[in-house]
Amino acid sequence: MKKLVLAVLVLLAIFSAGCVQETENNDVQEKVDPIADRLVEAIIEKNYTKFSEDFTPLMQKALPEEMFVENNKLVLETLGEPTSKEFLKAVEGDRYTTVTYVLTFEDESEAFFNIALLEEHNETKIAGVWIDSPILREKLDLERKERHP
């Protein structure tokens, strides 16, 4: 779990650097929806190959298969499978575009599903992906406290 927290913090620091501008560009959503759909399918199918298909090399190192399996298990056991996804916003920065969806899960909870994208050699690559859920954060905090009372 420490590796997960560290990886997320590093990725957040990378993505928050530079100027950002929220965009309402439907082109961004049309471009990213298939990527988001594939990521959600991969979560449900527990399929790392599908999940990591468009990762940048740095992202492949930051989220190896073992970490995906551990994190995916936590999501599925805690919230259940995602049942729907709704586009919320896209924020364009100097290097990255971060797209946020709202996922609804089997337990009817909602979470932000963020995908950070990088245009690299005329290809859209995934430079970061994370789920922000109060329920998951609470569970991780409890696990941390149990290990380090």
XYZ file of N, CA and C in Angstrom:
447
model
N 0.820 -1.190 0.000
C 0.000 0.000 0.000
C 0.871 1.263 0.000
N 2.044 1.192 0.665
C 2.934 2.354 0.675
C 3.340 2.720 -0.746
N 3.602 1.680 -1.561
C 3.998 1.930 -2.944
C 2.873 2.615 -3.705
N 1.630 2.195 -3.449
C 0.476 2.796 -4.110
C 0.372 4.268 -3.755
N 0.455 4.580 -2.475
C 0.340 5.958 -2.026
C 1.458 6.792 -2.625
N 2.685 6.268 -2.611
C 3.824 6.990 -3.176
C 3.637 7.213 -4.670
N 3.205 6.182 -5.384
C 3.002 6.310 -6.830
C 1.940 7.358 -7.140
N 0.861 7.348 -6.395
C -0.207 8.321 -6.614
C 0.294 9.733 -6.318
N 1.035 9.908 -5.228
C 1.555 11.231 -4.890
C 2.514 11.745 -5.956
N 3.382 10.870 -6.460
C 4.319 11.270 -7.506
C 3.559 11.676 -8.761
N 2.582 10.878 -9.135
C 1.811 11.180 -10.333
C 1.005 12.468 -10.170
N 0.429 12.676 -8.994
C -0.323 13.909 -8.755
C 0.584 15.125 -8.842
N 1.792 15.014 -8.315
C 2.732 16.129 -8.379
C 3.104 16.445 -9.824
N 3.293 15.418 -10.608
C 3.627 15.618 -12.019
C 2.491 16.329 -12.735
N 1.258 15.870 -12.479
C 0.113 16.396 -13.208
C -0.301 17.783 -12.744
N 0.017 18.114 -11.523
C -0.399 19.426 -11.037
C 0.604 20.517 -11.399
N 1.739 20.134 -11.921
C 2.744 21.125 -12.310
C 2.310 21.835 -13.596
N 2.613 23.085 -13.688
C 2.316 23.851 -14.897
C 0.926 24.446 -14.878
N 0.636 25.188 -15.934
C -0.661 25.854 -16.042
C -1.728 24.845 -16.423
N -2.926 25.050 -15.902
C -4.042 24.182 -16.254
C -5.233 25.038 -16.631
N -6.052 24.474 -17.489
C -7.243 25.182 -17.928
C -8.332 24.156 -18.152
N -9.466 24.348 -17.478
C -10.591 23.453 -17.679
C -11.173 23.713 -19.054
N -11.522 22.654 -19.734
C -12.048 22.775 -21.080
C -13.398 22.080 -21.164
N -14.238 22.574 -22.021
C -15.530 21.937 -22.255
C -15.549 21.342 -23.655
N -14.396 21.035 -24.164
C -14.240 20.547 -25.519
C -14.798 19.129 -25.643
N -15.850 18.983 -26.428
C -16.448 17.662 -26.640
C -15.510 16.725 -27.365
N -14.554 17.298 -28.124
C -13.577 16.468 -28.819
C -12.748 15.655 -27.827
N -12.410 16.272 -26.692
C -11.630 15.569 -25.669
C -12.429 14.375 -25.164
N -13.695 14.589 -24.832
C -14.524 13.495 -24.327
C -14.661 12.393 -25.371
N -14.910 12.762 -26.611
C -15.053 11.759 -27.672
C -13.774 10.937 -27.840
N -12.639 11.592 -27.666
C -11.348 10.908 -27.806
C -11.069 9.992 -26.613
N -11.462 10.432 -25.412
C -11.101 9.711 -24.193
C -12.133 8.658 -23.793
N -13.390 8.824 -24.167
C -14.417 7.846 -23.779
C -14.033 6.402 -24.097
N -13.531 6.099 -25.298
C -13.143 4.705 -25.567
C -12.012 4.213 -24.657
N -11.094 5.107 -24.320
C -10.005 4.743 -23.411
C -10.578 4.454 -22.023
N -11.456 5.326 -21.545
C -12.076 5.135 -20.228
C -12.905 3.851 -20.209
N -13.645 3.594 -21.275
C -14.448 2.369 -21.347
C -13.558 1.131 -21.233
N -12.427 1.155 -21.950
C -11.504 0.020 -21.918
C -10.909 -0.168 -20.519
N -10.565 0.940 -19.855
C -10.011 0.853 -18.501
C -11.034 0.252 -17.525
N -12.287 0.705 -17.625
C -13.338 0.181 -16.743
C -13.572 -1.303 -17.028
N -13.611 -1.680 -18.296
C -13.762 -3.097 -18.654
C -12.614 -3.916 -18.070
N -11.407 -3.385 -18.146
C -10.236 -4.101 -17.633
C -10.314 -4.268 -16.121
N -10.852 -3.269 -15.418
C -11.042 -3.399 -13.970
C -11.989 -4.556 -13.683
N -13.112 -4.589 -14.383
C -14.118 -5.640 -14.179
C -13.547 -7.005 -14.544
N -12.810 -7.060 -15.652
C -12.242 -8.329 -16.133
C -10.961 -8.724 -15.402
N -10.432 -7.822 -14.560
C -9.165 -8.050 -13.858
C -8.042 -8.329 -14.859
N -7.991 -7.502 -15.904
C -7.103 -7.734 -17.033
C -6.053 -6.621 -17.113
N -4.876 -6.901 -16.592
C -3.804 -5.893 -16.573
C -3.341 -5.539 -17.983
N -3.256 -6.521 -18.869
C -2.781 -6.256 -20.231
C -3.677 -5.225 -20.913
N -4.975 -5.394 -20.778
C -5.937 -4.446 -21.349
C -5.849 -3.094 -20.639
N -5.709 -3.122 -19.313
C -5.657 -1.901 -18.509
C -4.434 -1.058 -18.864
N -3.310 -1.696 -19.098
C -2.044 -0.980 -19.300
C -1.680 -0.781 -20.764
N -2.584 -1.110 -21.654
C -2.325 -1.093 -23.090
C -1.722 0.226 -23.594
N -2.213 1.353 -23.113
C -1.752 2.651 -23.605
C -0.901 3.410 -22.595
N -0.320 2.718 -21.618
C 0.510 3.374 -20.610
C 1.792 3.927 -21.226
N 2.245 5.051 -20.680
C 3.584 5.540 -20.997
C 4.580 4.590 -20.317
N 5.838 4.598 -20.739
C 6.835 3.755 -20.058
C 6.932 4.053 -18.555
N 6.859 5.329 -18.174
C 6.921 5.682 -16.759
C 5.728 5.112 -16.000
N 4.557 5.163 -16.601
C 3.364 4.628 -15.960
C 3.454 3.110 -15.823
N 4.042 2.442 -16.798
C 4.226 0.995 -16.705
C 5.099 0.642 -15.502
N 6.112 1.463 -15.247
C 6.973 1.233 -14.090
C 6.260 1.578 -12.791
N 5.455 2.639 -12.808
C 4.762 3.087 -11.596
C 3.636 2.140 -11.188
N 3.031 1.462 -12.163
C 1.928 0.555 -11.855
C 2.163 -0.791 -12.534
N 3.054 -1.610 -11.952
C 3.275 -2.945 -12.506
C 2.065 -3.844 -12.240
N 2.046 -4.989 -12.864
C 0.894 -5.892 -12.775
C 0.552 -6.273 -11.336
N 1.567 -6.542 -10.501
C 1.298 -6.943 -9.117
C 0.532 -5.858 -8.368
N 0.905 -4.601 -8.590
C 0.235 -3.494 -7.922
C -1.192 -3.328 -8.459
N -1.360 -3.522 -9.769
C -2.701 -3.468 -10.358
C -3.602 -4.524 -9.717
N -3.098 -5.740 -9.593
C -3.886 -6.828 -9.011
C -4.297 -6.477 -7.582
N -3.363 -5.975 -6.795
C -3.641 -5.603 -5.402
C -4.666 -4.466 -5.316
N -4.455 -3.421 -6.108
C -5.365 -2.271 -6.082
C -6.737 -2.629 -6.628
N -6.752 -3.413 -7.697
C -8.014 -3.804 -8.309
C -8.839 -4.664 -7.344
N -8.161 -5.550 -6.638
C -8.840 -6.388 -5.646
C -9.463 -5.519 -4.557
N -8.731 -4.516 -4.104
C -9.245 -3.602 -3.086
C -10.511 -2.892 -3.577
N -10.482 -2.393 -4.805
C -11.637 -1.689 -5.369
C -12.833 -2.624 -5.479
N -12.615 -3.786 -6.076
C -13.729 -4.706 -6.310
C -14.303 -5.268 -5.011
N -13.451 -5.569 -4.043
C -13.943 -6.099 -2.764
C -14.629 -5.019 -1.925
N -14.200 -3.784 -2.058
C -14.741 -2.699 -1.237
C -15.993 -2.082 -1.854
N -15.960 -1.816 -3.155
C -17.044 -1.085 -3.811
C -17.881 -1.944 -4.753
N -17.327 -3.071 -5.173
C -17.979 -3.869 -6.205
C -17.527 -3.389 -7.576
N -18.177 -3.901 -8.600
C -17.818 -3.516 -9.962
C -18.422 -2.163 -10.312
N -17.730 -1.416 -11.165
C -18.338 -0.183 -11.668
C -19.560 -0.546 -12.516
N -20.644 0.205 -12.323
C -21.870 -0.065 -13.074
C -22.196 1.039 -14.078
N -21.634 2.227 -13.866
C -21.843 3.303 -14.839
C -20.721 4.323 -14.718
N -20.579 5.104 -15.777
C -19.547 6.138 -15.845
C -20.153 7.366 -16.497
N -19.835 8.539 -15.921
C -20.344 9.793 -16.465
C -19.206 10.795 -16.563
N -19.049 11.385 -17.735
C -18.010 12.388 -17.957
C -18.295 13.600 -17.077
N -17.274 14.086 -16.379
C -17.429 15.259 -15.527
C -16.709 16.474 -16.113
N -15.392 16.325 -16.391
C -14.643 17.469 -16.915
C -13.307 17.011 -17.493
N -12.707 17.921 -18.246
C -11.351 17.737 -18.760
C -10.572 18.999 -18.437
N -9.371 18.823 -17.937
C -8.505 19.952 -17.601
C -7.221 19.796 -18.409
N -6.936 20.809 -19.228
C -5.749 20.767 -20.063
C -4.622 21.545 -19.404
N -3.467 20.903 -19.295
C -2.277 21.536 -18.758
C -1.244 21.696 -19.855
N -0.052 22.125 -19.463
C 1.020 22.312 -20.440
C 1.365 21.012 -21.171
N 1.443 19.925 -20.415
C 1.839 18.639 -21.006
C 0.735 17.594 -20.956
N -0.128 17.669 -19.959
C -1.108 16.619 -19.718
C -2.531 17.149 -19.807
N -3.435 16.273 -20.186
C -4.863 16.539 -20.072
C -5.401 15.523 -19.079
N -6.061 16.010 -18.043
C -6.649 15.118 -17.042
C -8.158 15.143 -17.221
N -8.703 13.957 -17.412
C -10.134 13.802 -17.625
C -10.715 13.115 -16.402
N -11.826 13.643 -15.905
C -12.461 13.090 -14.711
C -13.861 12.604 -15.052
N -14.120 11.389 -14.632
C -15.440 10.779 -14.741
C -15.946 10.514 -13.331
N -17.248 10.329 -13.210
C -17.835 9.840 -11.967
C -18.250 8.403 -12.235
N -17.667 7.483 -11.458
C -18.054 6.077 -11.545
C -19.052 5.778 -10.446
N -20.069 5.002 -10.777
C -20.988 4.468 -9.783
C -20.699 2.976 -9.694
N -20.683 2.461 -8.461
C -20.338 1.060 -8.218
C -21.551 0.269 -7.769
N -21.367 -1.044 -7.683
C -22.451 -1.934 -7.264
C -23.033 -1.548 -5.910
N -22.200 -1.034 -5.022
C -22.704 -0.649 -3.696
C -23.386 0.721 -3.735
N -23.551 1.273 -4.944
C -24.185 2.569 -5.202
C -23.349 3.768 -4.768
N -22.110 3.525 -4.336
C -21.221 4.640 -4.026
C -20.682 5.213 -5.334
N -20.199 6.442 -5.234
C -19.608 7.104 -6.391
C -18.163 7.458 -6.080
N -17.371 7.529 -7.134
C -15.959 7.880 -6.990
C -15.523 8.635 -8.237
N -14.530 9.480 -8.064
C -13.926 10.139 -9.217
C -12.949 9.173 -9.864
N -13.013 9.070 -11.174
C -12.126 8.227 -11.966
C -11.346 9.172 -12.866
N -10.059 9.333 -12.567
C -9.219 10.315 -13.250
C -8.230 9.626 -14.184
N -8.113 10.179 -15.372
C -7.175 9.651 -16.357
C -6.331 10.824 -16.849
N -5.034 10.733 -16.653
C -4.114 11.764 -17.138
C -3.510 11.274 -18.445
N -3.631 12.103 -19.462
C -3.199 11.722 -20.803
C -2.059 12.593 -21.283
N -1.194 11.989 -22.061
C -0.041 12.669 -22.638
C -0.025 12.362 -24.130
N 0.071 13.404 -24.935
C 0.225 13.207 -26.380
C 1.704 12.971 -26.648
N 2.005 11.809 -27.222
C 3.399 11.420 -27.430
C 3.535 10.803 -28.818
N 4.288 11.439 -29.684
C 4.490 10.943 -31.047
C 3.157 10.703 -31.747
N 2.264 11.672 -31.657
C 0.928 11.617 -32.266
C 0.069 10.473 -31.744
N 0.370 10.013 -30.545
C -0.437 8.981 -29.889
C -0.855 9.487 -28.523
N -2.047 9.085 -28.095
C -2.519 9.426 -26.764
C -2.111 8.316 -25.818
N -1.312 8.670 -24.816
C -0.806 7.693 -23.844
C -1.368 8.009 -22.462
N -1.548 6.982 -21.663
C -2.021 7.144 -20.289
C -0.810 7.355 -19.395
N -0.756 8.526 -18.773
C 0.357 8.869 -17.886
C -0.051 8.738 -16.422
N -1.323 8.507 -16.170
C -1.802 8.329 -14.801
C -3.259 7.930 -14.815
N -3.643 7.118 -13.858
C -5.039 6.730 -13.711
C -5.266 6.399 -12.247
N -6.326 6.975 -11.657
C -6.592 6.712 -10.254
C -8.061 6.918 -9.946
N -8.508 6.207 -8.927
C -9.874 6.317 -8.431
C -9.810 7.015 -7.082
N -10.592 8.073 -6.942
C -10.645 8.814 -5.681
C -12.004 8.568 -5.046
N -12.008 7.767 -3.991
C -13.237 7.401 -3.301
C -13.045 7.589 -1.801
N -13.960 8.280 -1.140
C -13.849 8.420 0.321
C -13.876 7.061 1.022
N -14.621 6.129 0.479
C -14.713 4.795 1.093
C -13.363 4.081 0.994
N -12.721 4.168 -0.175
C -11.402 3.542 -0.334
C -10.359 4.218 0.548
N -10.403 5.564 0.610
C -9.449 6.280 1.467
C -9.609 5.870 2.927
N -10.845 5.747 3.366
C -11.106 5.349 4.750
C -10.580 3.936 5.019
N -10.809 3.033 4.088
C -10.323 1.661 4.252
C -8.796 1.625 4.292
N -8.140 2.384 3.429
C -6.676 2.433 3.424
C -6.143 3.029 4.721
N -6.806 4.064 5.228
C -6.400 4.662 6.505
C -6.510 3.654 7.640
N -7.599 2.885 7.674
C -7.782 1.866 8.716
C -6.705 0.792 8.629
N -6.407 0.346 7.406
C -5.355 -0.668 7.224
C -4.004 -0.134 7.683
N -3.707 1.123 7.359
C -2.454 1.737 7.771
C -2.351 1.805 9.285
N -3.439 2.194 9.946
C -3.453 2.294 11.409
C -3.301 0.927 12.064
N -3.879 -0.099 11.458
C -3.736 -1.461 12.003
C -2.300 -1.947 11.938
N -1.603 -1.588 10.850
C -0.212 -2.015 10.691
C 0.749 -1.199 11.520
N 0.395 0.064 11.765
C 1.258 0.982 12.506
C 0.455 1.697 13.588
N 0.124 0.952 14.651
C -0.718 1.546 15.716
C -0.065 2.696 16.446
